[in-house]
Amino acid sequence: MVKVITYGTFDLLHEGHYRLLQRAKQLGDYLIVGVTSEEYDQARGKLNVMDSLMTRIENVKRTGFADEIIVEESQGQKFRDIKKYNIDIFTVGSDWTGKFDYLKEYCKVIYLDRTKNISSTMLRAQKTSIQRIGIIGTGRIANRFVTEAALVSGVNTQSVYNPHIKSAQLFANRWGIDAYEDLEEFYHSLDIAYIASPHETHYEYIKQALEHGKHVLCEKPMCLFKKQSEELFELARKNNLVLFEGIKTAYCPGFTKLLGIACGGTIGTIKDVEACFTKLEDDNNRELKDLKYGGSFTELGSYCLLPILKIYGHDYESIQFETVCDACGIDIYTKVYLRYPNGLATAKCGLGVKSEGKLLISGTKGYITAEAPWWKTNYFEVRRENPDDVERFSERFLGDGLRYEISDLLSRINGDRKKDFKLTRGDSVTMAGIMEAFLKSQGR
Ligand code: CTP
């Protein structure tokens, strides 16, 4: 019996896939088809696959050519599968010519002619129009955003606005986009506003963008007051627009995995969450100079509150802030204590104090620990009473990670995903409430 294997994403199954599977089957007696998992596609930068894994498997099954379907979950699996399933022929389309020659040592490798003028990428583009992004603000994060957005198919960074037109022009020249001085014209140039301006300006910009019928992705902290956050989400809902708070950790695959494991009972009932993020900043930077809205907690608090709110929810019983301030009265280090009906939590942030960045989730049967930079989750461990009992989990975190939130935003806009679960409206509103309570506690 001649055994053949082939692999692919098979998103929006099309004629090219059908013809490939048909010819692959004709090469032998038994065809195994490896369909890529969502995580694997994300890890290799294929971020906008539209069909779920189940749909893609179902579609491959329906062609009637596959004798067996397996899931391809990681790089290096092909080699293992060839051994495991005793494969005689490995085949893929000619777009991969040469790429799998290294497998020739183990089986025959055949590149089949790719069917012309059809691909999943083409179909995805037809199904959805390109979303134009306009950026407000030209700081460090805005620069990183442009590079990351370029990796997500379906969006195009088009324009930038900064009240200081010189900064906007410099930024625009660097990235080959258009600079705007007039806000009205700027809003007309885009479908999605990405807001990366100073914290206190977010509310006004978000409101304007939503009133102009634009979707919004806003850097954290999106709002510093609960009422404002509620109002903006309500406005987005009424206008049928998507409003996303950009806390990148929430959207990265490793963090989603960590939460799934934490909340799945592996470590028993969770009784404590401790999250720490410190990043030493220059005294002259805006983060430490802005006496009203600057400081460690407004800058980094969103990251530390994220695992706490995702695990325990929004109904904390009490909250307490302790700060260490510099001579100007700005918090260079902040500790927040939260008490929930069933457990405790601490968030520690520092721009002027360095500590060990760590996320530690403790339960009745064990704990999860993730080292810095846990906010770009790529590795964590589950440990139990027996020190030898360690489960290790890793997940790829690509580039600066903004690509994950941009990709999720796009899925929401295109209607592939109806509800947010990674960072909900409730999460953002609660965070705004905590920011507000913090500012009040500092007499700001
Ligand atoms: N394929 C083909 N002819 C096409 C498109 C794909 O023969 N017109 C083959 C690929 O070479 C591969 C398999 O089908 O062996 C699965 O490819 P996949 O990457 O899932 O499909 P694409 O349409 O190429 O997807 P994308 O546009 O996302 O890269």
XYZ file of N, CA and C and ligand atoms in Angstrom, residues 6-21 23 34 36 41 44 46 48-49 56 91-96 100 112-124, ligand 1:
164
model
N -0.135 14.983 2.839
C -0.059 16.385 2.421
C -0.576 17.267 3.555
N -0.210 18.538 3.503
C -0.578 19.461 4.583
C -1.113 20.779 4.025
N -1.918 21.449 4.802
C -2.352 22.789 4.395
C -3.315 23.381 5.410
N -3.636 24.640 5.194
C -4.606 25.305 6.064
C -6.023 25.022 5.565
N -6.172 24.998 4.253
C -7.459 24.724 3.607
C -8.564 25.656 4.114
N -8.199 26.935 4.179
C -9.176 27.947 4.603
C -10.075 28.284 3.415
N -11.360 28.425 3.630
C -12.343 28.749 2.579
C -12.126 27.798 1.394
N -12.175 26.528 1.649
C -11.803 25.487 0.668
C -12.211 25.861 -0.753
N -11.232 25.810 -1.662
C -11.479 26.251 -3.037
C -10.998 25.205 -4.029
N -11.176 25.521 -5.290
C -10.848 24.590 -6.367
C -9.377 24.137 -6.333
N -8.485 25.073 -5.986
C -7.055 24.750 -5.911
C -6.814 23.647 -4.889
N -7.477 23.750 -3.734
C -7.346 22.717 -2.702
C -7.913 21.390 -3.210
N -9.090 21.466 -3.820
C -9.780 20.271 -4.302
C -8.887 19.513 -5.285
N -8.329 20.252 -6.248
C -7.503 19.614 -7.275
C -6.215 19.044 -6.673
N -5.685 19.745 -5.673
C -4.473 19.234 -5.036
C -4.762 17.915 -4.316
N -5.859 17.878 -3.575
C -6.199 16.666 -2.815
C -6.504 15.499 -3.770
N -5.285 15.006 -6.794
C -4.052 14.483 -7.383
C -3.196 13.787 -6.328
N -2.925 16.631 6.622
C -2.653 17.366 7.856
C -3.238 18.771 7.734
N -3.740 22.450 9.463
C -3.031 23.227 10.491
C -3.966 23.705 11.608
N -1.023 28.202 12.878
C -1.133 29.255 11.861
C -0.753 30.616 12.450
N 2.943 30.946 12.785
C 3.730 31.193 11.570
C 3.250 32.437 10.830
N 0.179 33.473 10.010
C -1.057 33.456 9.217
C -2.171 33.838 10.168
N -5.116 35.701 9.692
C -6.520 35.962 9.389
C -7.253 34.804 8.740
N -6.937 33.621 9.175
C -7.646 32.441 8.684
C -9.102 32.589 9.133
N -12.597 23.593 8.664
C -11.600 23.244 7.650
C -11.457 21.718 7.547
N 3.595 15.209 -0.439
C 3.295 16.102 -1.557
C 2.663 17.410 -1.088
N 2.989 18.472 -1.817
C 2.350 19.793 -1.601
C 2.351 20.509 -2.944
N 1.729 21.698 -2.956
C 1.662 22.486 -4.187
C 3.013 23.076 -4.566
N 3.115 23.495 -5.838
C 4.398 23.952 -6.361
C 4.840 25.296 -5.801
N 3.938 25.982 -5.046
C 4.384 27.225 -4.397
C 5.443 26.903 -3.341
N 5.562 25.636 -2.977
C 6.526 25.222 -1.961
C 7.768 24.552 -2.569
N 10.715 21.564 0.827
C 10.658 20.323 1.605
C 11.628 19.258 1.091
N 3.220 19.298 -6.628
C 2.174 19.282 -7.661
C 1.902 20.705 -8.144
N 1.627 20.850 -9.432
C 1.388 22.195 -9.973
C 0.249 22.877 -9.232
N 0.495 24.104 -8.854
C -0.518 24.864 -8.140
C -1.556 25.336 -9.161
N -2.825 25.292 -8.770
C -3.883 25.774 -9.656
C -3.795 27.296 -9.744
N -3.851 27.811 -10.944
C -3.637 29.258 -11.132
C -4.857 30.075 -10.705
N -4.578 31.318 -10.331
C -5.611 32.336 -10.080
C -6.615 32.027 -8.978
N -6.210 31.247 -8.008
C -7.096 31.065 -6.862
C -6.252 30.806 -5.612
N -6.619 31.428 -4.523
C -5.968 31.156 -3.233
C -6.898 31.625 -2.125
N -6.653 31.127 -0.917
C -7.469 31.554 0.226
C -7.288 33.053 0.433
N -6.066 33.528 0.236
C -5.798 34.957 0.426
C -6.695 35.790 -0.485
N -6.810 35.352 -1.747
C -7.663 36.072 -2.700
C -9.117 36.065 -2.230
N -9.570 34.904 -1.780
C -10.969 34.795 -1.351
C -11.244 35.632 -0.110
N -10.257 35.647 0.802
C -10.433 36.457 2.006
C -10.549 37.928 1.626
N -2.832 24.913 -3.473
C -2.879 24.643 -4.850
N -3.420 25.599 -5.677
C -3.898 26.766 -5.200
C -3.864 27.036 -3.821
C -3.322 26.075 -2.967
O -2.453 23.595 -5.302
N -4.374 27.655 -6.049
C -2.237 23.923 -2.578
C -1.036 24.470 -1.806
O 0.131 24.457 -2.588
C -0.979 23.486 -0.642
C -2.456 23.170 -0.384
O -3.155 23.552 -1.569
O -0.315 22.309 -1.021
C -3.003 23.897 0.804
O -2.667 25.258 0.648
P -3.124 26.465 1.573
O -1.923 27.193 2.027
O -4.088 26.003 2.572
O -3.934 27.335 0.464
P -3.689 28.765 -0.159
O -4.867 29.076 -1.017
O -2.339 28.827 -0.802
O -3.739 29.668 1.143
P -3.135 31.130 1.458
O -3.614 32.014 0.359
O -3.683 31.457 2.822
O -1.639 30.970 1.478
